[in-house]
Coordinates of N, CA and C in Angstrom, one line a residue:
X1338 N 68.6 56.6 115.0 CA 68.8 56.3 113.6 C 68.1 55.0 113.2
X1339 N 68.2 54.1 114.2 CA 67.1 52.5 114.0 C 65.8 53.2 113.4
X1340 N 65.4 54.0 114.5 CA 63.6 54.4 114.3 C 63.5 55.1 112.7
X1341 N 64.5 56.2 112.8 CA 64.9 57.1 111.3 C 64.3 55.8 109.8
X1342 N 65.6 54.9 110.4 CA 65.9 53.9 109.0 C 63.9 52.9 108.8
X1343 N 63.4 52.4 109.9 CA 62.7 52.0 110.3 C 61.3 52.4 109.4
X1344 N 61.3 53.6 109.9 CA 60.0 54.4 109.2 C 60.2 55.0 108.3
X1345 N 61.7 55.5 107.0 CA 62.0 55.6 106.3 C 61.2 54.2 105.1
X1346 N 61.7 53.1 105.5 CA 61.8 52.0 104.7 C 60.0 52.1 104.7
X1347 N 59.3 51.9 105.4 CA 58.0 52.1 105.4 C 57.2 52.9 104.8
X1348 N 57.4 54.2 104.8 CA 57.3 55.6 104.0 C 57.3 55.5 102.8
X1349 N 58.4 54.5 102.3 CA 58.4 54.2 100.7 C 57.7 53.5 100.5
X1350 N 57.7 51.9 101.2 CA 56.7 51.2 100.9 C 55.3 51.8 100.6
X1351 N 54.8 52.3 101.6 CA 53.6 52.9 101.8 C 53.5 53.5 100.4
X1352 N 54.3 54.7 99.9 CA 54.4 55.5 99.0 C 54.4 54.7 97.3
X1353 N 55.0 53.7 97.4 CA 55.1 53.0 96.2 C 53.8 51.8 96.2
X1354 N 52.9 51.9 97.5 CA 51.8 51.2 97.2 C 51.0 51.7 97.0
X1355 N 50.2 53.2 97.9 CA 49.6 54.1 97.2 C 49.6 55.0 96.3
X1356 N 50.6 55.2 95.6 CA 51.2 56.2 94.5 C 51.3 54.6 93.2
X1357 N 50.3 54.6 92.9 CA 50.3 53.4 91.5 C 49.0 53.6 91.0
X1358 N 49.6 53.2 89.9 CA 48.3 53.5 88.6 C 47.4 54.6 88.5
X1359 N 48.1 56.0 88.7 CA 47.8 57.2 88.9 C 47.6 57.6 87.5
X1360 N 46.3 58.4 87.1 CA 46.1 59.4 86.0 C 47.1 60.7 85.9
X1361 N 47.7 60.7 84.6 CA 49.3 62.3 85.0 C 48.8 62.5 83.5
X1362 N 49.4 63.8 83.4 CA 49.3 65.1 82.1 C 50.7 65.1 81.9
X1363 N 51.3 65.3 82.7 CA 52.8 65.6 82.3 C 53.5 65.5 83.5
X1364 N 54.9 65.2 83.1 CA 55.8 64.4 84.6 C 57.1 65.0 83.9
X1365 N 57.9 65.8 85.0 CA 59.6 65.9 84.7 C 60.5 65.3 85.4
X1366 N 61.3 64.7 84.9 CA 62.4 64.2 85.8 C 63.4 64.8 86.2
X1367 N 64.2 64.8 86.9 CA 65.8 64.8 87.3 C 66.4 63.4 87.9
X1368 N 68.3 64.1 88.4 CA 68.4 63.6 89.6 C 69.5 64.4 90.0
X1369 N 69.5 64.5 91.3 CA 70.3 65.4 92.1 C 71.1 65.0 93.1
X1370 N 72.5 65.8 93.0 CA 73.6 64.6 93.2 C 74.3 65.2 94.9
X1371 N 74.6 64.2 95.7 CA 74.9 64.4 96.8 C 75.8 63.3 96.8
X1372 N 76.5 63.1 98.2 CA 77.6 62.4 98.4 C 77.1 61.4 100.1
X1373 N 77.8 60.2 100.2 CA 77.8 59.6 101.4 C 78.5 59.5 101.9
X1374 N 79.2 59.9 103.4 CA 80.4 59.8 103.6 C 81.9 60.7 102.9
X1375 N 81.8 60.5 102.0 CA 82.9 61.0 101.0 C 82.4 61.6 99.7
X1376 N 82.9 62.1 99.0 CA 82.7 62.3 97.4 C 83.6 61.0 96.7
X1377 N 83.1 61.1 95.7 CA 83.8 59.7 94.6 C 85.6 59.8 94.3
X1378 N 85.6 61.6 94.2 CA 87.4 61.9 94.2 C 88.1 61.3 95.5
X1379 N 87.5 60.9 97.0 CA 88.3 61.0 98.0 C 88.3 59.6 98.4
X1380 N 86.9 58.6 97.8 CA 86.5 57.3 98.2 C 87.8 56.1 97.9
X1381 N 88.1 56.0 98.9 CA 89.0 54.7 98.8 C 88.7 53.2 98.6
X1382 N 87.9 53.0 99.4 CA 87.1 51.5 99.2 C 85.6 52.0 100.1
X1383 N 84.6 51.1 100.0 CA 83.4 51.0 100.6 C 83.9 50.3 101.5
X1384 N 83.8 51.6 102.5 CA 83.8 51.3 104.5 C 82.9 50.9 105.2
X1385 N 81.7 51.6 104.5 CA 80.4 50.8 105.0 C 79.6 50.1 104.0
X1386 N 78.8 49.3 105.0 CA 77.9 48.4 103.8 C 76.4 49.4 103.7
X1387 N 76.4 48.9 102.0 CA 76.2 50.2 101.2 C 76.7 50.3 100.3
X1388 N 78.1 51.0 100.6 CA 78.9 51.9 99.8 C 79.1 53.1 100.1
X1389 N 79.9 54.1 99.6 CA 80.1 55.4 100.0 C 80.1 56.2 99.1
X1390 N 80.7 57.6 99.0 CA 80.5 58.2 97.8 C 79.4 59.4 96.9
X1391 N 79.7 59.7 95.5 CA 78.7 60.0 95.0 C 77.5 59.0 95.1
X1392 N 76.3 60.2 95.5 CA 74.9 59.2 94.9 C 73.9 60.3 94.5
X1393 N 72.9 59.8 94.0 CA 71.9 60.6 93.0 C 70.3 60.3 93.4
X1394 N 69.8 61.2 93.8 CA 68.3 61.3 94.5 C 67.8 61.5 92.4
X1395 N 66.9 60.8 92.5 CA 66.1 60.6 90.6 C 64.9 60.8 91.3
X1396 N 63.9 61.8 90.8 CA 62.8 62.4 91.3 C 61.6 62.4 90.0
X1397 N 60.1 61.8 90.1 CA 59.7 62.4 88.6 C 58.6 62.7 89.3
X1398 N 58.1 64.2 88.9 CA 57.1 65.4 89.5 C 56.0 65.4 88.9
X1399 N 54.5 65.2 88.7 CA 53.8 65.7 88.0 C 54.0 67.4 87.9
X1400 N 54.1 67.8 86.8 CA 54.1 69.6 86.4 C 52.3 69.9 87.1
X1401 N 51.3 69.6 87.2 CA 50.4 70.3 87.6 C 50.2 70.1 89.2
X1402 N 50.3 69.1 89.7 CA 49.7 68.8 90.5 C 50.5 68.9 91.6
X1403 N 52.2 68.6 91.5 CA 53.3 68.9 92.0 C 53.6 67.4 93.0
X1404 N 52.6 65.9 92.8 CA 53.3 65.2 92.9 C 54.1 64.5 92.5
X1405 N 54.9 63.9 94.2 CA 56.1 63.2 93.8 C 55.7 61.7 93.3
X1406 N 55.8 61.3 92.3 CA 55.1 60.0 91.7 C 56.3 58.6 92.2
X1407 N 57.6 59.2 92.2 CA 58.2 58.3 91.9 C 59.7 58.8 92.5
X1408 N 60.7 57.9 93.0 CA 61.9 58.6 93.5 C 63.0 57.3 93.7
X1409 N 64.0 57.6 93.3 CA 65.3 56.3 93.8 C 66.3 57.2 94.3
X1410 N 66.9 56.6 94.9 CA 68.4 56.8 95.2 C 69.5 56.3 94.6
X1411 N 70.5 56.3 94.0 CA 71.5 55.2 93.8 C 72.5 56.0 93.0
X1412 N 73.4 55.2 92.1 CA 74.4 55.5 91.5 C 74.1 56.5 90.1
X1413 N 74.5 57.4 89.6 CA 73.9 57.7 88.3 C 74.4 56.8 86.8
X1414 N 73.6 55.8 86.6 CA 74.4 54.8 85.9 C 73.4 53.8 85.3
X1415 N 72.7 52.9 84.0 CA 71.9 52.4 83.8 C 71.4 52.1 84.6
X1416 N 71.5 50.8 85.2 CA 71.1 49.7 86.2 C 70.4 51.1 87.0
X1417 N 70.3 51.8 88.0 CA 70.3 52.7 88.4 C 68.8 53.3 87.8
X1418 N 69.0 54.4 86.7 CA 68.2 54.8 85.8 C 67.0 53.9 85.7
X1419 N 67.5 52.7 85.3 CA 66.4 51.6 84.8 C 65.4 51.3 86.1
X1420 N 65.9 51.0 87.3 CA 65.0 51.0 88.4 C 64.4 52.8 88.6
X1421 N 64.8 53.6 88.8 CA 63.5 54.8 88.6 C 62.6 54.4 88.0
X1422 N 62.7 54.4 86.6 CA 61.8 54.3 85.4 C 60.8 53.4 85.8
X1423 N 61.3 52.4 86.2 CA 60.4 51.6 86.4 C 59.0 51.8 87.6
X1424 N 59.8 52.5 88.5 CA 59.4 52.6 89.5 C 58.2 53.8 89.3
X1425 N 58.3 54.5 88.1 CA 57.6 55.7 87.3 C 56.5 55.0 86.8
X1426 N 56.8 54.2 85.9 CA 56.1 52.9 85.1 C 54.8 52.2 85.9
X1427 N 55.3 52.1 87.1 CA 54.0 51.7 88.0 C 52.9 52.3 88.4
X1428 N 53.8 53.7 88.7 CA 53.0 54.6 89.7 C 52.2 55.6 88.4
X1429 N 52.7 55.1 87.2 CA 51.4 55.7 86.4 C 50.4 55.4 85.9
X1430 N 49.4 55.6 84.8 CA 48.7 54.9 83.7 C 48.7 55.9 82.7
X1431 N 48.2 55.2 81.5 CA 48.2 56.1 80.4 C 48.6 56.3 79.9
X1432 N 48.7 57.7 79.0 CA 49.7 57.9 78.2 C 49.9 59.3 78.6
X1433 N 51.1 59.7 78.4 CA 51.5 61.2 79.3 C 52.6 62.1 78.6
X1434 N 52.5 63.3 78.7 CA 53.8 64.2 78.2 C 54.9 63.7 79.2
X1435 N 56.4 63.8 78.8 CA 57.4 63.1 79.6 C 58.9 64.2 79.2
X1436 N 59.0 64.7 80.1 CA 60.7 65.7 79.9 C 61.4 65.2 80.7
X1437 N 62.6 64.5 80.2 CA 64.3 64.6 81.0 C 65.0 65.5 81.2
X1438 N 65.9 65.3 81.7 CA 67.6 66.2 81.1 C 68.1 65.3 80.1
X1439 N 69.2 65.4 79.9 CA 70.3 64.6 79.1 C 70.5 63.8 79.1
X1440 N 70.5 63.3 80.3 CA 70.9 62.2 81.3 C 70.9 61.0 79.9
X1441 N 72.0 60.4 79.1 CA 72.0 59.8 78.3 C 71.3 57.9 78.2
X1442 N 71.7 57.9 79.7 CA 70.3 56.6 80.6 C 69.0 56.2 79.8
X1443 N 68.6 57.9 79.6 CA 67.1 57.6 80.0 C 66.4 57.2 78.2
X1444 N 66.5 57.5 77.5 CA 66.4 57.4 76.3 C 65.6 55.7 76.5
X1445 N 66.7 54.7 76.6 CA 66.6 53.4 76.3 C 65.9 52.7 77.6
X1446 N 65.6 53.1 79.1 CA 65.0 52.8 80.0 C 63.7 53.3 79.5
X1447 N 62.9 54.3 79.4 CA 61.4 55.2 79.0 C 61.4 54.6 77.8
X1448 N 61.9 53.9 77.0 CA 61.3 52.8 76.0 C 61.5 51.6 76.0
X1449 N 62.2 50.7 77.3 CA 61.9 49.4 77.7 C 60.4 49.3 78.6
X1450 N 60.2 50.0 79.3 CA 58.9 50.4 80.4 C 58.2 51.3 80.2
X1451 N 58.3 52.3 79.2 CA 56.5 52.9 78.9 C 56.7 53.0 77.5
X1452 N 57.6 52.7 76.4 CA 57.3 52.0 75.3 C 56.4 53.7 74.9
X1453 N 55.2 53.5 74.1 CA 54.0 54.4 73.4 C 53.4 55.0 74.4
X1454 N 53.6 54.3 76.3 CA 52.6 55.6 77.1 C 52.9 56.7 76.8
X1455 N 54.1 57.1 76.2 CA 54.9 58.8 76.9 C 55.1 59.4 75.5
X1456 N 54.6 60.9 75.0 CA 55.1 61.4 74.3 C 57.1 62.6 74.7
X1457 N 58.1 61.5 74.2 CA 58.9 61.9 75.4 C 59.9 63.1 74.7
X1458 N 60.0 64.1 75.4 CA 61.4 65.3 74.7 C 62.3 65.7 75.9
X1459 N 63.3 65.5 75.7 CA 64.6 65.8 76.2 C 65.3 67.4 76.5
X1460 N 65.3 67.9 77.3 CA 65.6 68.9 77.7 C 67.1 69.6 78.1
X1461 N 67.9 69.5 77.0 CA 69.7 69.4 77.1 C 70.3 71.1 77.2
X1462 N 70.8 70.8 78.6 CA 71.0 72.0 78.8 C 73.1 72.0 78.4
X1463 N 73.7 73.2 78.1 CA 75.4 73.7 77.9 C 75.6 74.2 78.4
X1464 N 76.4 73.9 79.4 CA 77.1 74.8 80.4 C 78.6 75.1 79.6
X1465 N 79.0 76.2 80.4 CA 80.7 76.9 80.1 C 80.9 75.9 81.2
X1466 N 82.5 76.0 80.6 CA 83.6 75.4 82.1 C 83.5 76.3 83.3
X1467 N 83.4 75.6 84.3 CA 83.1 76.1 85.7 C 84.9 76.8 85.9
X1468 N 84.8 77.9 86.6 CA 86.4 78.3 87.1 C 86.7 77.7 88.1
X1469 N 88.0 77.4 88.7 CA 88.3 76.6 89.9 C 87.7 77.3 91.0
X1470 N 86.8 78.9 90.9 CA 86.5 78.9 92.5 C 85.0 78.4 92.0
X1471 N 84.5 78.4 91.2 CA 83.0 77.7 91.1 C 83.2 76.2 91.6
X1472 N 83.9 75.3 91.4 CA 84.5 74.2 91.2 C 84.6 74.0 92.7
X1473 N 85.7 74.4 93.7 CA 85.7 74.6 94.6 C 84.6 74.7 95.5
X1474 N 83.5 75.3 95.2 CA 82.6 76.0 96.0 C 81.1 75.1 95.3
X1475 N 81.3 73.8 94.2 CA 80.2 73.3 94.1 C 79.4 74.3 93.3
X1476 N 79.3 75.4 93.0 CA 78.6 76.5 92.4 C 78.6 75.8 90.9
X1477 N 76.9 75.6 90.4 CA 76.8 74.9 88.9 C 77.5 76.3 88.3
X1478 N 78.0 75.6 87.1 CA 78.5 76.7 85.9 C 77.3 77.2 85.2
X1479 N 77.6 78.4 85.0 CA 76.5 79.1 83.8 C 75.6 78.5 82.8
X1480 N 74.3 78.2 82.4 CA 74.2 77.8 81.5 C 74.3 78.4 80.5
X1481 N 75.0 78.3 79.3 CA 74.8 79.2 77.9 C 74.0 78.7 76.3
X1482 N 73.0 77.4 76.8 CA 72.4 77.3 75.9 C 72.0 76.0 76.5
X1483 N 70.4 76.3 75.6 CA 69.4 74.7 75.7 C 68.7 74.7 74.5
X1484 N 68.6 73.1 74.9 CA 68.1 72.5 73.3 C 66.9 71.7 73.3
X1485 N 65.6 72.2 73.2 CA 64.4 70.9 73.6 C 64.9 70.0 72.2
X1486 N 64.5 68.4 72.4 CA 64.5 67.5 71.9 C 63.5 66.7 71.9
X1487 N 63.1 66.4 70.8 CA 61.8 64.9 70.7 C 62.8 63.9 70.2
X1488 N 62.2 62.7 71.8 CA 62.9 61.7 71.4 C 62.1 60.4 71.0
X1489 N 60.9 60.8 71.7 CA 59.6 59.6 70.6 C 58.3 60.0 71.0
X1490 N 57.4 59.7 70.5 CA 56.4 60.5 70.4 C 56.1 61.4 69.5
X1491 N 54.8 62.0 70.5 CA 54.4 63.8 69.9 C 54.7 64.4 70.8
X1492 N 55.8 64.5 71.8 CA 56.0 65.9 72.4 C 55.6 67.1 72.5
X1493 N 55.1 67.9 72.8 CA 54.7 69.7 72.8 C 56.0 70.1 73.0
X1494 N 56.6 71.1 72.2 CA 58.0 71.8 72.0 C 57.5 72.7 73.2
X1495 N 56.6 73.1 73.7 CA 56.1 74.2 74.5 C 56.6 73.7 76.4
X1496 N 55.8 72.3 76.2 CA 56.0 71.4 77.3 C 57.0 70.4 77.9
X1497 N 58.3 70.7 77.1 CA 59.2 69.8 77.2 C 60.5 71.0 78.1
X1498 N 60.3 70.8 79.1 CA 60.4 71.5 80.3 C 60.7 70.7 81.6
X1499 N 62.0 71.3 82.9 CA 62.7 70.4 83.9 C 62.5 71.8 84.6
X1500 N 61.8 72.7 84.4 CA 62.0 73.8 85.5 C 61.1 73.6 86.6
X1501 N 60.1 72.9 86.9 CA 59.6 72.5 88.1 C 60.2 71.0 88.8
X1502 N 60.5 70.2 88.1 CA 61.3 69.5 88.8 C 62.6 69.7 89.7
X1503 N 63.1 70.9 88.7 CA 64.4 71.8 88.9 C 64.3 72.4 90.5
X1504 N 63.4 72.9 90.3 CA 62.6 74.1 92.0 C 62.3 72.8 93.0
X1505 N 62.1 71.8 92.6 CA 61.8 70.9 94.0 C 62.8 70.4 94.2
X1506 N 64.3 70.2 93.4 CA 65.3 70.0 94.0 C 66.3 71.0 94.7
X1507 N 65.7 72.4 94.7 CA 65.9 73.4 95.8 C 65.1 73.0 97.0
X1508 N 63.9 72.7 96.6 CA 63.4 72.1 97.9 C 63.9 71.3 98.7
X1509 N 64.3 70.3 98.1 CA 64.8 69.2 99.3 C 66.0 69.1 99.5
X1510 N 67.1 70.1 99.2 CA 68.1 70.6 99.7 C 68.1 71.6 100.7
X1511 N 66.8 72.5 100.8 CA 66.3 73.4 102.0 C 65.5 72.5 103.0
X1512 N 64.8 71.5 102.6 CA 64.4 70.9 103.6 C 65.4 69.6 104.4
X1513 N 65.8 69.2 103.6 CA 67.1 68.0 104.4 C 68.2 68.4 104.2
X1514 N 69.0 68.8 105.6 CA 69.7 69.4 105.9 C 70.7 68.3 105.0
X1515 N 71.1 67.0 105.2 CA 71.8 66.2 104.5 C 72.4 66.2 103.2
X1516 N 71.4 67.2 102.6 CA 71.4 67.5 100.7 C 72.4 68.8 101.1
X1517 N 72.5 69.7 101.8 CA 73.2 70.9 101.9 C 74.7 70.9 101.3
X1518 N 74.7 72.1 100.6 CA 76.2 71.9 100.3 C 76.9 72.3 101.2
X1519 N 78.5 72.0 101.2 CA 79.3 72.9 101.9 C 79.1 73.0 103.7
X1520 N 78.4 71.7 104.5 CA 78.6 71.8 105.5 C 79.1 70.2 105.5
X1521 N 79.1 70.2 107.2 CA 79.1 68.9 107.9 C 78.2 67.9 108.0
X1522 N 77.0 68.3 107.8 CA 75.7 67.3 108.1 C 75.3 66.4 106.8
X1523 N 76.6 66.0 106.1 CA 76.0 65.1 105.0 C 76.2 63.7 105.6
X1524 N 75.4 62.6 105.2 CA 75.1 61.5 106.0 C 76.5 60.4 105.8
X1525 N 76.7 59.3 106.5 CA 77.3 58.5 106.7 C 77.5 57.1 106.2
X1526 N 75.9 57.1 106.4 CA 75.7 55.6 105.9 C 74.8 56.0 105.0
X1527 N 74.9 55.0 103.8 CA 73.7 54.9 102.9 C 72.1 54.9 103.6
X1528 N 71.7 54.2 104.3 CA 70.6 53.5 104.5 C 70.1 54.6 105.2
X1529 N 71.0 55.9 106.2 CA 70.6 56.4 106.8 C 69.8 57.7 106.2
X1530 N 70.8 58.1 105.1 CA 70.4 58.9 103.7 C 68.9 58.9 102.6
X1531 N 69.1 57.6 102.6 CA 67.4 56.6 101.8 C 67.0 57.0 102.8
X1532 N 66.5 56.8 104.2 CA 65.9 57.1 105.0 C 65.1 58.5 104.8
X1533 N 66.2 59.0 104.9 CA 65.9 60.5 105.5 C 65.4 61.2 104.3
X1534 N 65.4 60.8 102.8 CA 64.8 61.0 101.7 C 63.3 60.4 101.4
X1535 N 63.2 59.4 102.0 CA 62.1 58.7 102.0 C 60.8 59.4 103.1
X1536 N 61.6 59.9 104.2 CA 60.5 60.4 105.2 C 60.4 61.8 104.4
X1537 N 61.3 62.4 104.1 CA 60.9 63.8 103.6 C 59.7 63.7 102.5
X1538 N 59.7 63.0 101.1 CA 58.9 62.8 100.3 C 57.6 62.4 100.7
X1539 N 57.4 61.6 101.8 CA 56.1 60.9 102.0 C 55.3 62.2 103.0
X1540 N 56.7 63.5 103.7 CA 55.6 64.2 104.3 C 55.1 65.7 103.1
X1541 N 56.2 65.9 102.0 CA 55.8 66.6 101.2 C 54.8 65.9 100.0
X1542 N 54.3 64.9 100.2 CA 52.7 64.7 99.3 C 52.4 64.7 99.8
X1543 N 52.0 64.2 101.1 CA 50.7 63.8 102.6 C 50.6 65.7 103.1
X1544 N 51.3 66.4 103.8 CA 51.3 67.0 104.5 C 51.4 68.3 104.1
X1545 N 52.6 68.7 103.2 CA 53.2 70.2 103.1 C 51.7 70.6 102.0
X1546 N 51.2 72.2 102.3 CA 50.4 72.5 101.8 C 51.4 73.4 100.3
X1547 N 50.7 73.6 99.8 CA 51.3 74.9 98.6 C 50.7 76.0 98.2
X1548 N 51.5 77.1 97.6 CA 50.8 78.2 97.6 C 50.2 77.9 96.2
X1549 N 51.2 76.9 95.1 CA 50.4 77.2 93.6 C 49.0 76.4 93.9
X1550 N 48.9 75.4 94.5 CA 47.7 74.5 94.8 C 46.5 74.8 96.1
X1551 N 46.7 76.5 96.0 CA 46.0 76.9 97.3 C 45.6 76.5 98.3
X1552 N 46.9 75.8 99.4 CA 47.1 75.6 100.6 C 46.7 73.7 99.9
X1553 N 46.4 73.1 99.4 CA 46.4 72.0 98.9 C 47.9 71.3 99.4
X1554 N 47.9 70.2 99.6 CA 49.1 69.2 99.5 C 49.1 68.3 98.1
X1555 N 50.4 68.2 97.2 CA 50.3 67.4 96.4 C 49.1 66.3 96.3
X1556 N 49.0 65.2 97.3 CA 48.0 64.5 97.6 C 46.7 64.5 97.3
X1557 N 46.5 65.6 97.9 CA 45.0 66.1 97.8 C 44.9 67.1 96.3
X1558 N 45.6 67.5 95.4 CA 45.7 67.9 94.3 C 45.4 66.4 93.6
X1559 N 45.8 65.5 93.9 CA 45.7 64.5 92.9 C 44.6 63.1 93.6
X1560 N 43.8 64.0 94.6 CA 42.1 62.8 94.8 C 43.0 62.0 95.6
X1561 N 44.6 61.8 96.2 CA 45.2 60.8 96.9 C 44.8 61.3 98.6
X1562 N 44.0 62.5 99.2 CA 43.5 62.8 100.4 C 42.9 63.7 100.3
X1563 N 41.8 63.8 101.3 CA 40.9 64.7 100.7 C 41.2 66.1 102.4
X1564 N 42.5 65.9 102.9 CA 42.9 67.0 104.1 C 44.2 66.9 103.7
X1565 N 45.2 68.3 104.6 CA 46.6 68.0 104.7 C 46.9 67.1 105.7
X1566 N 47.5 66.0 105.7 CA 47.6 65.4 107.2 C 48.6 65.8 107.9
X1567 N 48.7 65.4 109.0 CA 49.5 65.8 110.1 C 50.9 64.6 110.1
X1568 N 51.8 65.3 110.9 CA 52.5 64.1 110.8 C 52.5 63.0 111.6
X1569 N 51.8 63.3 112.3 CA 50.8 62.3 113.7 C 50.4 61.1 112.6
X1570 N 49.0 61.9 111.8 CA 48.5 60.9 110.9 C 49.1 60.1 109.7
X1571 N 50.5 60.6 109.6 CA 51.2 60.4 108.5 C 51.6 58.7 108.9
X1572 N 52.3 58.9 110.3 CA 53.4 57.7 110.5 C 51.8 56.7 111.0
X1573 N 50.5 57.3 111.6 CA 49.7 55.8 111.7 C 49.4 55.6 110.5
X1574 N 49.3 56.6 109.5 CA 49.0 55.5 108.4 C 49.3 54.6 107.8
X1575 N 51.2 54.7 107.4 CA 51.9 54.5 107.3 C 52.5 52.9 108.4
X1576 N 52.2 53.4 109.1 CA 52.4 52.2 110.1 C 51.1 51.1 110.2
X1577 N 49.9 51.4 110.1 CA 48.6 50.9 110.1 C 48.5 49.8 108.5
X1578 N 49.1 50.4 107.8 CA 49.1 49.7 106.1 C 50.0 48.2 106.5
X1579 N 51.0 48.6 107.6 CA 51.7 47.3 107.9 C 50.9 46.2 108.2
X1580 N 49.8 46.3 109.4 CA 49.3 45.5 110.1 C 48.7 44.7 109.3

């Protein structure tokens, strides 16, 4: 777990150094909610340092290219929201189409830090009440209606869309076993969690190819490598940026 947390912390760094001042067309956000240790209903006090509990993986995807530009972990809650954003803020330039969810956060974060870059529309989806066995079993409720919204800008009513951000949070629930619902393998400690989120992300832009990007890795969709790399070459490069 030392080595895990070690090259986790690195993986971002790396990622938050070369993922900046990137040219984007359009970027969707989420965040997708897992637990540490406990869920928030069963959390008694923070046992470990950290914290325990609910927490929220916040992800923003370029729609074409299918990079991850940008990623936090933390509480779903301003302070929270406001470091994403920011962290979006960096890793782009320009000016860009921009889709949320609802997420009530984001409105006032995406106009303290990109202000006029972003033509930005909101994407609010209504669910029915879940029944106690949905509830039980974590199963989202039905949606029964969505509402695109412009919230500044010029939005495209066409473009204001969370359905590919949506599919990569299937992804990293099939790829880290830790995101899984309904088993044993959710993590313990915070740090170990950030970790294991952080190495997954840096090997799906460097590494995983795609079928929409014809065997392409995000990366190399976006001029950031011009091969898939290996994971050999992942961690020297990654490790090599230290020196």
């Amino acid at each position: 777990l030392g080595l895990m947390n070690y090259l986790g912390e690195r993986c971002d760094e790396y990622m938050q150094r070369e993922i900046k001042g990137v040219n984007v067309e359009d970027v969707q956000c989420d965040e997708l909610w897992s637990f540490v240790l406990c869920k928030n209903a069963t959390a008694k006090r923070e046992k470990y340092v950290g914290g325990c509990g609910d927490c929220y993986c916040f992800t923003a995807i370029e729609r074409n290219t299918k990079l991850i530009l940008a990623w936090h972990m933390g509480k779903r809650n301003e302070p929270h929201t406001d470091q994403f954003v920011a962290k979006l803020a960096k890793a782009t330039v320009g000016k860009f189409h921009l889709t949320t969810d609802g997420w009530s956060c984001y409105p006032m974060s995406i106009w303290s830090h990109l202000e006029d870059r972003v033509d930005y529309g909101m994407l609010v989806k209504i669910y029915r009440e879940g029944t106690p066995e949905e509830r039980r079993r974590y199963s989202p409720a039905k949606i029964v209606e969505s509402k695109r919204t412009r919230i500044f800008g010029l939005p495209e009513k066409a473009k204001i869309c969370t359905s590919h951000v949506e599919r990569h949070n299937g992804s990293i629930r099939c790829f880290n076993k830790r995101m899984a619902r309904l088993t044993y393998c959710f993590s313990k400690r915070w740090a170990n969690h950030r970790a294991a989120l952080s190495l997954l992300f840096a090997h799906y832009n460097f590494c995983r190819g795609h079928k929409t990007l014809r065997g392409e890795t995000p990366a190399m969709a976006h001029g950031l490598a011009n091969h898939a790399w290996t994971v050999r070459e992942l961690l020297e490069n990654v490790l090599s940026a230290q020196s």
